[in-house]
Coordinates of N, CA and C in Angstrom, one line a residue:
X1 N 0.9 -1.2 0.0 CA 0.0 0.0 0.1 C 0.9 1.2 0.0
X2 N 0.7 2.2 -0.9 CA 1.4 3.4 -0.9 C 1.4 4.3 0.4
X3 N 2.5 4.8 0.7 CA 2.6 5.7 1.9 C 2.6 7.1 1.5
X4 N 1.5 7.8 1.9 CA 1.4 9.2 1.5 C 1.6 10.1 2.7
X5 N 2.2 9.7 3.7 CA 2.4 10.4 4.9 C 3.5 11.5 4.8
X6 N 4.2 11.5 3.7 CA 5.1 12.6 3.5 C 4.5 13.9 3.0
X7 N 3.2 13.8 2.7 CA 2.3 14.9 2.1 C 1.5 15.4 3.3
X8 N 1.8 16.5 3.9 CA 1.1 17.0 5.1 C -0.4 17.2 4.8
X9 N -0.8 17.4 3.5 CA -2.3 17.6 3.3 C -3.1 16.4 3.7
X10 N -2.4 15.2 3.7 CA -3.3 14.0 4.1 C -3.6 13.9 5.6
X11 N -2.9 14.7 6.4 CA -3.3 14.8 7.8 C -4.6 15.5 8.1
X12 N -4.9 16.4 7.1 CA -6.3 17.1 7.2 C -7.3 16.4 6.4
X13 N -6.9 15.8 5.2 CA -7.8 15.0 4.4 C -7.3 13.6 4.3
X14 N -7.5 12.8 5.3 CA -6.9 11.4 5.3 C -7.3 10.7 4.1
X15 N -6.4 9.9 3.5 CA -6.7 9.1 2.4 C -7.2 7.7 2.9
X16 N -8.4 7.4 2.6 CA -8.9 6.1 3.0 C -8.6 5.0 2.0
X17 N -8.2 5.4 0.8 CA -7.8 4.6 -0.4 C -6.5 5.1 -0.9
X18 N -5.4 4.9 -0.2 CA -4.2 5.6 -0.6 C -3.6 5.1 -2.0
X19 N -4.1 3.9 -2.4 CA -3.6 3.5 -3.7 C -4.3 4.1 -4.8
X20 N -5.2 5.1 -4.6 CA -5.9 5.8 -5.7 C -5.4 7.2 -5.7
X21 N -5.5 7.9 -6.8 CA -5.2 9.3 -7.0 C -6.1 10.0 -6.0
X22 N -5.5 10.9 -5.3 CA -6.1 11.8 -4.3 C -6.5 13.1 -5.0
X23 N -7.7 13.5 -5.0 CA -8.2 14.8 -5.7 C -8.7 15.7 -4.6
X24 N -8.1 17.0 -4.6 CA -8.5 18.0 -3.6 C -9.1 19.1 -4.5
X25 N -10.4 19.3 -4.4 CA -11.1 20.0 -5.4 C -12.4 20.7 -4.8
X26 N -13.1 21.3 -5.8 CA -14.5 21.8 -5.7 C -15.1 21.7 -7.1
X27 N -16.5 21.6 -7.3 CA -16.9 21.7 -8.6 C -17.1 23.0 -9.2
X28 N -16.0 23.7 -9.3 CA -15.8 24.9 -10.0 C -15.5 24.7 -11.4
X29 N -15.3 25.7 -12.3 CA -14.8 25.4 -13.7 C -13.5 24.7 -13.7
X30 N -12.5 25.2 -12.8 CA -11.2 24.6 -12.9 C -11.2 23.3 -12.1
X31 N -12.0 23.1 -11.2 CA -12.0 21.8 -10.4 C -12.7 20.7 -11.4
X32 N -13.7 21.1 -12.0 CA -14.5 20.2 -12.9 C -13.7 19.6 -14.0
X33 N -12.6 20.4 -14.5 CA -11.8 19.9 -15.5 C -11.1 18.6 -15.1
X34 N -10.6 18.5 -13.9 CA -9.9 17.3 -13.5 C -10.8 16.2 -13.1
X35 N -11.9 16.5 -12.4 CA -12.8 15.5 -12.2 C -13.4 14.8 -13.4
X36 N -13.7 15.6 -14.4 CA -14.3 15.1 -15.7 C -13.2 14.1 -16.3
X37 N -11.9 14.6 -16.3 CA -10.9 13.9 -17.0 C -10.7 12.5 -16.2
X38 N -10.7 12.5 -15.0 CA -10.5 11.3 -14.2 C -11.7 10.4 -14.6
X39 N -12.9 10.9 -14.6 CA -14.0 10.0 -15.0 C -13.9 9.5 -16.4
X40 N -13.5 10.4 -17.2 CA -13.4 10.0 -18.7 C -12.3 8.9 -18.9
X41 N -11.3 9.0 -18.2 CA -10.2 8.1 -18.2 C -10.3 6.8 -17.5
X42 N -11.4 6.9 -16.5 CA -11.6 5.6 -15.7 C -10.6 5.4 -14.7
X43 N -9.8 6.3 -14.3 CA -8.7 6.2 -13.3 C -9.3 6.2 -11.9
X44 N -9.1 5.2 -11.0 CA -9.6 5.2 -9.7 C -9.0 6.5 -9.0
X45 N -9.8 7.1 -8.1 CA -9.4 8.3 -7.4 C -10.3 8.4 -6.2
X46 N -9.9 9.2 -5.2 CA -10.6 9.5 -4.0 C -10.7 11.1 -4.0
X47 N -11.9 11.6 -3.9 CA -12.2 13.1 -4.0 C -12.2 13.7 -2.5
X48 N -11.6 14.7 -2.3 CA -11.7 15.5 -1.0 C -12.1 16.9 -1.3
X49 N -13.1 17.3 -0.5 CA -13.8 18.7 -0.7 C -13.0 19.7 0.0
X50 N -12.4 20.7 -0.8 CA -11.7 21.8 -0.2 C -12.7 23.0 -0.2
X51 N -13.2 23.3 1.0 CA -14.4 24.2 1.2 C -13.8 25.7 1.2
X52 N -14.2 26.5 0.3 CA -13.9 27.9 0.3 C -14.6 28.6 1.4
X53 N -15.7 28.1 1.9 CA -16.6 28.7 2.9 C -15.8 28.7 4.2
X54 N -15.0 27.8 4.5 CA -14.1 27.8 5.6 C -12.7 28.0 5.4
X55 N -12.4 28.4 4.2 CA -11.0 28.9 3.9 C -10.0 27.6 3.9
X56 N -10.5 26.5 3.6 CA -9.6 25.3 3.5 C -8.4 25.5 2.7
X57 N -8.6 26.3 1.6 CA -7.5 26.4 0.7 C -6.3 27.3 1.2
X58 N -6.5 27.9 2.4 CA -5.6 28.7 3.0 C -4.8 28.1 4.2
X59 N -5.3 26.8 4.4 CA -4.7 26.1 5.6 C -3.2 25.7 5.3
X60 N -2.3 25.5 6.3 CA -1.0 25.0 5.9 C -1.0 23.7 5.3
X61 N -1.9 22.8 5.6 CA -2.0 21.5 5.0 C -2.2 21.6 3.4
X62 N -3.1 22.4 3.1 CA -3.4 22.5 1.7 C -2.2 23.3 1.0
X63 N -1.7 24.3 1.6 CA -0.6 25.1 1.0 C 0.6 24.3 0.8
X64 N 0.7 23.2 1.6 CA 1.9 22.3 1.4 C 1.9 21.6 0.2
X65 N 0.7 21.5 -0.4 CA 0.6 20.8 -1.7 C 0.6 21.9 -2.9
X66 N -0.2 22.9 -2.6 CA -0.3 24.0 -3.6 C -0.1 25.4 -2.9
X67 N 1.1 25.8 -2.9 CA 1.4 27.1 -2.3 C 0.6 28.3 -2.9
X68 N 0.0 28.1 -4.0 CA -0.8 29.1 -4.7 C -2.2 29.1 -4.2
X69 N -2.5 28.3 -3.3 CA -3.9 28.2 -2.6 C -5.1 28.2 -3.5
X70 N -4.9 27.4 -4.7 CA -6.0 27.3 -5.7 C -6.3 25.7 -5.8
X71 N -7.7 25.4 -6.1 CA -8.0 24.0 -6.5 C -8.0 24.0 -8.0
X72 N -7.8 22.8 -8.6 CA -7.6 21.5 -7.9 C -6.1 21.2 -7.7
X73 N -5.9 20.2 -6.9 CA -4.6 19.6 -6.8 C -4.7 18.1 -6.6
X74 N -3.7 17.3 -7.0 CA -3.8 15.9 -6.9 C -2.5 15.3 -6.2
X75 N -2.6 14.2 -5.7 CA -1.4 13.3 -5.4 C -1.8 12.0 -6.1
X76 N -0.7 11.6 -7.0 CA -0.8 10.3 -7.7 C 0.1 9.4 -6.9
X77 N -0.4 8.4 -6.2 CA 0.6 7.5 -5.5 C 1.4 6.6 -6.4
X78 N 1.1 6.5 -7.7 CA 1.9 5.7 -8.6 C 2.4 6.8 -9.7
X79 N 3.4 7.6 -9.2 CA 3.9 8.7 -10.2 C 4.8 8.1 -11.3
X80 N 5.4 9.0 -12.0 CA 6.2 8.5 -13.1 C 7.3 7.6 -12.9
X81 N 7.9 7.7 -11.6 CA 8.9 6.7 -11.3 C 8.4 5.7 -10.3
X82 N 7.1 5.5 -10.1 CA 6.6 4.6 -9.2 C 6.4 5.1 -7.8
X83 N 6.8 6.4 -7.6 CA 6.6 7.0 -6.2 C 5.6 8.0 -6.3
X84 N 5.0 8.4 -5.2 CA 3.9 9.5 -5.2 C 4.4 10.8 -5.7
X85 N 3.5 11.3 -6.5 CA 3.6 12.8 -7.1 C 2.6 13.7 -6.7
X86 N 2.9 14.9 -6.2 CA 1.9 15.8 -6.0 C 1.9 16.9 -7.1
X87 N 0.7 17.4 -7.4 CA 0.6 18.2 -8.7 C -0.5 19.3 -8.5
X88 N -0.2 20.5 -8.8 CA -1.3 21.5 -8.9 C -1.3 22.2 -10.2
X89 N -2.2 23.1 -10.5 CA -2.6 23.7 -11.8 C -3.3 22.7 -12.7
X90 N -4.6 23.1 -13.0 CA -5.5 22.3 -13.6 C -5.0 21.8 -15.0
X91 N -4.3 22.8 -15.7 CA -3.8 22.4 -17.1 C -2.7 21.4 -17.0
X92 N -1.8 21.6 -16.0 CA -0.6 20.7 -15.8 C -1.2 19.3 -15.5
X93 N -2.2 19.3 -14.5 CA -2.9 17.9 -14.2 C -3.5 17.2 -15.4
X94 N -4.1 18.0 -16.2 CA -4.8 17.4 -17.4 C -3.8 16.8 -18.4
X95 N -2.6 17.5 -18.6 CA -1.6 17.0 -19.4 C -1.0 15.7 -18.8
X96 N -0.7 15.8 -17.4 CA -0.2 14.6 -16.8 C -1.1 13.4 -16.9
X97 N -2.4 13.6 -16.7 CA -3.3 12.4 -16.6 C -3.4 11.9 -18.1
X98 N -3.4 12.7 -19.1 CA -3.4 12.4 -20.5 C -2.2 11.5 -20.9
X99 N -1.0 12.0 -20.5 CA 0.2 11.3 -20.8 C 0.4 10.0 -20.0
X100 N -0.2 10.0 -18.8 CA -0.1 8.9 -17.9 C -0.9 7.7 -18.6
X101 N -2.0 8.0 -19.2 CA -2.9 7.0 -19.8 C -2.7 6.9 -21.3
X102 N -2.1 7.8 -22.0 CA -2.0 7.7 -23.5 C -3.3 8.1 -24.1
X103 N -4.2 8.8 -23.5 CA -5.5 9.1 -24.0 C -5.8 10.6 -23.8
X104 N -6.7 11.1 -24.7 CA -7.3 12.5 -24.6 C -6.2 13.5 -25.0
X105 N -5.1 13.1 -25.6 CA -4.1 14.0 -26.1 C -3.4 13.3 -27.4
X106 N -3.5 13.9 -28.6 CA -3.1 13.1 -29.7 C -1.6 12.7 -29.6
X107 N -1.2 11.6 -30.1 CA 0.0 11.0 -30.1 C 0.9 11.6 -31.2
X108 N 0.4 11.9 -32.3 CA 1.2 12.6 -33.4 C 1.7 13.9 -32.9
X109 N 3.1 14.2 -33.0 CA 3.6 15.4 -32.4 C 2.9 16.7 -32.8
X110 N 2.6 16.8 -34.1 CA 2.0 18.0 -34.6 C 0.7 18.2 -34.0
X111 N -0.2 17.2 -34.0 CA -1.4 17.3 -33.4 C -1.4 17.5 -32.0
X112 N -0.4 16.9 -31.2 CA -0.3 17.0 -29.8 C -0.1 18.6 -29.5
X113 N 0.9 19.2 -30.2 CA 1.1 20.5 -30.0 C -0.1 21.4 -30.2
X114 N -0.8 21.1 -31.3 CA -2.0 21.9 -31.7 C -3.0 21.8 -30.6
X115 N -3.2 20.6 -30.0 CA -4.1 20.4 -28.8 C -3.6 21.2 -27.6
X116 N -2.4 21.2 -27.4 CA -1.8 21.9 -26.2 C -2.0 23.4 -26.4
X117 N -1.9 23.8 -27.6 CA -2.1 25.3 -27.8 C -3.6 25.8 -27.4
X118 N -4.5 24.8 -27.6 CA -5.9 25.2 -27.3 C -6.1 25.1 -25.8
X119 N -5.4 24.1 -25.3 CA -5.4 24.1 -23.7 C -4.8 25.4 -23.1
X120 N -3.8 25.9 -23.7 CA -3.3 27.1 -23.2 C -4.1 28.3 -23.5
X121 N -4.8 28.3 -24.6 CA -5.9 29.3 -25.0 C -6.9 29.4 -23.8
X122 N -7.3 28.3 -23.2 CA -8.2 28.2 -22.1 C -7.5 28.8 -20.8
X123 N -6.3 28.3 -20.6 CA -5.6 28.7 -19.4 C -5.2 30.2 -19.4
X124 N -4.8 30.7 -20.5 CA -4.4 32.1 -20.5 C -5.4 33.1 -20.9
X125 N -6.5 32.5 -21.6 CA -7.5 33.5 -22.1 C -8.9 33.2 -21.5
X126 N -9.5 32.0 -21.9 CA -10.9 31.9 -21.5 C -11.1 31.9 -20.0
X127 N -10.2 31.1 -19.2 CA -10.4 31.2 -17.8 C -10.3 32.5 -17.1
X128 N -9.2 33.1 -17.3 CA -9.0 34.5 -16.7 C -10.0 35.6 -17.1
X129 N -10.2 35.6 -18.3 CA -11.1 36.6 -18.9 C -12.5 36.4 -18.4
X130 N -13.0 35.2 -18.5 CA -14.5 34.9 -18.2 C -14.6 35.1 -16.6
X131 N -13.5 34.7 -16.0 CA -13.6 34.9 -14.5 C -13.7 36.4 -14.1
X132 N -12.8 37.2 -14.7 CA -12.9 38.6 -14.4 C -14.2 39.2 -14.9
X133 N -14.7 38.8 -16.0 CA -16.0 39.3 -16.4 C -17.1 38.9 -15.4
X134 N -17.0 37.6 -15.0 CA -18.0 37.1 -14.0 C -18.0 37.9 -12.7
X135 N -16.8 38.3 -12.3 CA -16.6 39.1 -11.0 C -17.3 40.4 -11.1
X136 N -17.1 41.2 -12.2 CA -17.6 42.4 -12.3 C -19.0 42.5 -12.6
X137 N -19.5 41.4 -13.4 CA -20.9 41.3 -13.8 C -21.8 40.8 -12.7
X138 N -21.4 39.8 -12.0 CA -22.2 39.2 -11.0 C -22.0 39.6 -9.6
X139 N -20.7 39.8 -9.2 CA -20.3 40.0 -7.8 C -20.0 41.6 -7.4
X140 N -19.6 42.3 -8.5 CA -19.2 43.7 -8.2 C -20.0 44.8 -8.9
X141 N -21.2 44.3 -9.3 CA -22.0 45.3 -10.1 C -22.5 46.5 -9.2
X142 N -22.6 46.1 -7.9 CA -23.1 47.2 -7.0 C -21.9 47.9 -6.3
X143 N -20.7 47.5 -6.6 CA -19.6 48.1 -6.0 C -18.7 49.1 -6.9
X144 N -18.8 48.8 -8.2 CA -18.0 49.6 -9.1 C -18.9 50.3 -10.0
X145 N -18.9 51.7 -9.9 CA -19.9 52.5 -10.7 C -19.2 52.8 -12.1
X146 N -17.9 52.7 -12.2 CA -17.3 52.8 -13.5 C -17.5 51.7 -14.4
X147 N -18.2 51.8 -15.6 CA -18.5 50.7 -16.4 C -17.4 50.1 -17.2
X148 N -16.2 50.7 -17.1 CA -15.0 50.2 -17.9 C -14.6 48.8 -17.6
X149 N -14.4 48.4 -16.3 CA -14.0 47.0 -16.0 C -14.8 45.9 -16.7
X150 N -16.2 46.2 -16.4 CA -17.1 45.1 -16.9 C -17.2 45.1 -18.4
X151 N -17.1 46.3 -19.1 CA -17.2 46.3 -20.5 C -15.9 45.7 -21.1
X152 N -14.7 46.0 -20.4 CA -13.5 45.5 -21.0 C -13.6 44.0 -21.0
X153 N -13.9 43.3 -19.8 CA -13.9 41.9 -19.8 C -15.1 41.3 -20.6
X154 N -16.2 42.0 -20.7 CA -17.3 41.5 -21.6 C -16.9 41.5 -23.0
X155 N -16.2 42.5 -23.5 CA -15.7 42.5 -24.9 C -14.7 41.5 -25.2
X156 N -13.8 41.2 -24.2 CA -12.8 40.2 -24.4 C -13.4 38.8 -24.3
X157 N -14.5 38.6 -23.5 CA -15.2 37.4 -23.5 C -15.9 37.1 -24.8
X158 N -16.5 38.2 -25.4 CA -17.1 38.0 -26.7 C -16.1 37.7 -27.8
X159 N -14.9 38.3 -27.8 CA -13.9 38.1 -28.7 C -13.4 36.5 -28.7
X160 N -13.2 36.1 -27.4 CA -12.8 34.7 -27.2 C -13.9 33.7 -27.8
X161 N -15.1 34.1 -27.5 CA -16.2 33.2 -28.0 C -16.2 33.1 -29.6
X162 N -15.9 34.3 -30.2 CA -15.8 34.3 -31.6 C -14.7 33.4 -32.1
X163 N -13.6 33.5 -31.4 CA -12.5 32.5 -31.8 C -13.0 31.0 -31.8
X164 N -13.7 30.7 -30.8 CA -14.2 29.3 -30.5 C -15.2 29.0 -31.6
X165 N -16.0 29.9 -31.9 CA -17.1 29.7 -33.0 C -16.4 29.4 -34.3
X166 N -15.4 30.1 -34.6 CA -14.7 29.9 -35.8 C -13.9 28.6 -35.9
X167 N -13.3 28.3 -34.8 CA -12.6 27.0 -34.7 C -13.4 25.8 -34.9
X168 N -14.6 25.9 -34.3 CA -15.6 24.8 -34.4 C -16.4 24.6 -35.7
X169 N -16.3 25.5 -36.5 CA -16.9 25.4 -37.7 C -16.6 24.1 -38.5
X170 N -17.5 23.2 -38.7 CA -17.1 22.0 -39.4 C -16.4 20.9 -38.6
X171 N -16.3 21.2 -37.3 CA -15.6 20.3 -36.4 C -16.5 19.8 -35.3
X172 N -16.3 18.5 -34.9 CA -17.2 18.0 -33.8 C -16.7 18.5 -32.5
X173 N -15.3 18.5 -32.4 CA -14.6 18.9 -31.2 C -13.4 19.9 -31.6
X174 N -12.7 20.4 -30.6 CA -11.6 21.3 -30.9 C -10.7 20.7 -31.9
X175 N -10.4 19.4 -31.6 CA -9.4 18.6 -32.4 C -10.2 17.7 -33.4
X176 N -11.1 18.3 -34.3 CA -11.8 17.6 -35.2 C -12.7 16.5 -34.6
X177 N -12.5 15.3 -34.8 CA -13.2 14.2 -34.3 C -12.8 13.6 -33.0
X178 N -11.6 14.1 -32.6 CA -11.0 13.7 -31.3 C -11.4 14.5 -30.1
X179 N -12.0 13.9 -29.1 CA -12.3 14.5 -27.9 C -11.1 14.5 -27.1
X180 N -10.6 15.6 -26.5 CA -9.4 15.8 -25.9 C -9.5 16.7 -24.6
X181 N -8.3 16.8 -23.9 CA -8.2 17.6 -22.8 C -8.6 19.2 -23.1
X182 N -8.4 19.5 -24.3 CA -8.8 20.9 -24.8 C -10.3 21.2 -24.5
X183 N -11.1 20.1 -25.0 CA -12.5 20.2 -24.8 C -12.9 20.2 -23.3
X184 N -12.3 19.3 -22.6 CA -12.5 19.2 -21.1 C -12.2 20.5 -20.4
X185 N -11.1 21.2 -20.9 CA -10.7 22.4 -20.1 C -11.6 23.6 -20.4
X186 N -12.2 23.7 -21.7 CA -12.9 25.0 -22.1 C -14.4 24.9 -21.6
X187 N -15.0 23.7 -21.8 CA -16.5 23.7 -21.7 C -16.9 24.0 -20.3
X188 N -16.3 23.7 -19.2 CA -16.8 24.1 -18.0 C -16.8 25.7 -17.7
X189 N -16.0 26.3 -18.4 CA -16.0 27.8 -18.3 C -17.2 28.3 -19.2
X190 N -17.6 27.8 -20.3 CA -18.7 28.2 -21.0 C -20.1 27.8 -20.2
X191 N -20.0 26.6 -19.6 CA -21.1 26.2 -18.8 C -21.4 27.2 -17.6
X192 N -20.3 27.7 -17.0 CA -20.4 28.7 -16.0 C -20.8 30.1 -16.5
X193 N -20.3 30.4 -17.6 CA -20.7 31.8 -18.3 C -22.2 31.8 -18.5
X194 N -22.7 30.8 -19.0 CA -24.2 30.8 -19.3 C -25.0 30.5 -18.2
X195 N -24.5 29.7 -17.2 CA -25.3 29.3 -16.0 C -25.0 30.1 -14.8
X196 N -24.0 29.9 -14.0 CA -23.7 30.6 -12.8 C -23.6 32.1 -13.0
X197 N -22.9 32.5 -14.0 CA -22.8 34.0 -14.2 C -24.1 34.6 -14.9
X198 N -24.9 33.8 -15.5 CA -26.2 34.2 -16.0 C -25.9 35.3 -17.2
X199 N -24.9 34.9 -18.1 CA -24.5 36.0 -19.1 C -24.5 35.3 -20.5
X200 N -25.4 34.2 -20.6 CA -25.4 33.6 -22.0 C -25.9 34.6 -23.1
X201 N -26.9 35.3 -22.7 CA -27.4 36.2 -23.8 C -26.6 37.5 -23.9
X202 N -26.1 38.0 -22.8 CA -25.3 39.3 -22.7 C -24.0 39.0 -23.5
X203 N -23.3 37.9 -23.3 CA -22.1 37.6 -24.0 C -22.2 37.1 -25.4
X204 N -23.4 36.8 -25.9 CA -23.6 36.2 -27.1 C -23.4 34.7 -27.2
X205 N -23.2 34.1 -26.1 CA -22.9 32.7 -26.1 C -24.2 31.9 -26.7
X206 N -25.3 32.4 -26.3 CA -26.6 31.7 -26.7 C -26.9 31.7 -28.2
X207 N -26.1 32.6 -28.9 CA -26.4 32.7 -30.3 C -25.3 32.1 -31.2
X208 N -24.5 31.3 -30.7 CA -23.4 30.8 -31.5 C -23.6 29.4 -31.7
X209 N -24.0 29.1 -32.9 CA -24.5 27.6 -33.2 C -23.4 26.5 -33.1
X210 N -22.2 26.9 -33.5 CA -21.1 25.8 -33.5 C -20.8 25.6 -32.0
X211 N -20.7 26.7 -31.2 CA -20.3 26.5 -29.7 C -21.4 25.8 -29.0
X212 N -22.6 26.1 -29.4 CA -23.8 25.5 -28.6 C -23.8 24.0 -29.0
X213 N -23.6 23.7 -30.2 CA -23.6 22.2 -30.6 C -22.5 21.4 -29.9
X214 N -21.4 22.0 -29.9 CA -20.3 21.4 -29.3 C -20.5 21.3 -27.8
X215 N -20.9 22.3 -27.1 CA -21.1 22.3 -25.7 C -22.1 21.1 -25.3
X216 N -23.2 21.1 -26.1 CA -24.2 20.0 -25.8 C -23.6 18.7 -25.9
X217 N -22.8 18.5 -26.9 CA -22.1 17.2 -27.1 C -21.3 16.7 -25.9
X218 N -20.5 17.8 -25.5 CA -19.5 17.4 -24.4 C -20.3 17.2 -23.0
X219 N -21.3 18.1 -22.8 CA -22.0 18.1 -21.5 C -22.8 16.9 -21.4
X220 N -23.2 16.2 -22.5 CA -24.1 15.0 -22.5 C -23.3 13.8 -22.3
X221 N -21.9 13.8 -22.4 CA -21.0 12.7 -22.1 C -21.2 12.2 -20.7
X222 N -21.4 10.9 -20.5 CA -21.7 10.4 -19.0 C -20.5 10.8 -18.1
X223 N -19.3 10.8 -18.5 CA -18.2 11.2 -17.7 C -18.3 12.7 -17.2
X224 N -18.7 13.5 -18.2 CA -18.9 14.9 -17.9 C -20.0 15.0 -16.9
X225 N -21.1 14.4 -17.0 CA -22.2 14.4 -16.1 C -21.8 14.0 -14.7
X226 N -21.1 13.0 -14.6 CA -20.5 12.7 -13.3 C -19.6 13.6 -12.7
X227 N -18.7 14.1 -13.5 CA -17.5 15.0 -13.1 C -18.0 16.2 -12.5
X228 N -19.1 16.8 -13.1 CA -19.5 18.1 -12.6 C -20.2 18.2 -11.2
X229 N -20.3 17.1 -10.6 CA -20.7 17.0 -9.2 C -19.8 16.5 -8.2
X230 N -18.6 16.6 -8.7 CA -17.5 15.9 -7.7 C -16.4 17.1 -7.4
X231 N -16.1 17.2 -6.0 CA -16.6 16.4 -4.9 C -18.0 16.8 -4.6
X232 N -18.8 15.9 -4.0 CA -20.2 16.1 -3.5 C -20.2 17.2 -2.4

């Protein structure tokens, strides 16, 4: 049985199944990426809820695994050299899981890097911009009288949606017929934009046929349906 005692986080969230990947997360857009990937890949894992309500992410135990105090993070008891590996940043975790299993990331070098560029598109564009727009639209609307911040991030959100609409023209998924970590990374943010942020109409998301078709296809996958509710 793997020994995870070298990871202080396990003192706060004990591993009842230490031979499985330990997931520390919440069902936020970034958290959902990893739970969906784990479900899609069929990798055994144990999920631990890191509650923002009680500032779990700021505890010394959590910071010992992710000093950037963000979810998700994982411990894989069977790392690349057969010893446990701790990892944070959702994009890095997605790449790691895909390479560990040889799935959800094209093997051909050219297509692999093409997929990774769309993953970076989410990490550097969709996530930060949608998040900032959501903040000013839903949470700071009564705090900031200057319309500039909201309009800036709204316009950038619309621009990024336009990039996606063009990319998906004639394609089932970001990488043509191949469902990959790029799809898994982007769709949770679109789901949040139209759902939690209640900005589907304002952002134009509701009027993009290619994006809507693709979102529906991804969200209907059984692994996606399971992943969006983890941790419970």
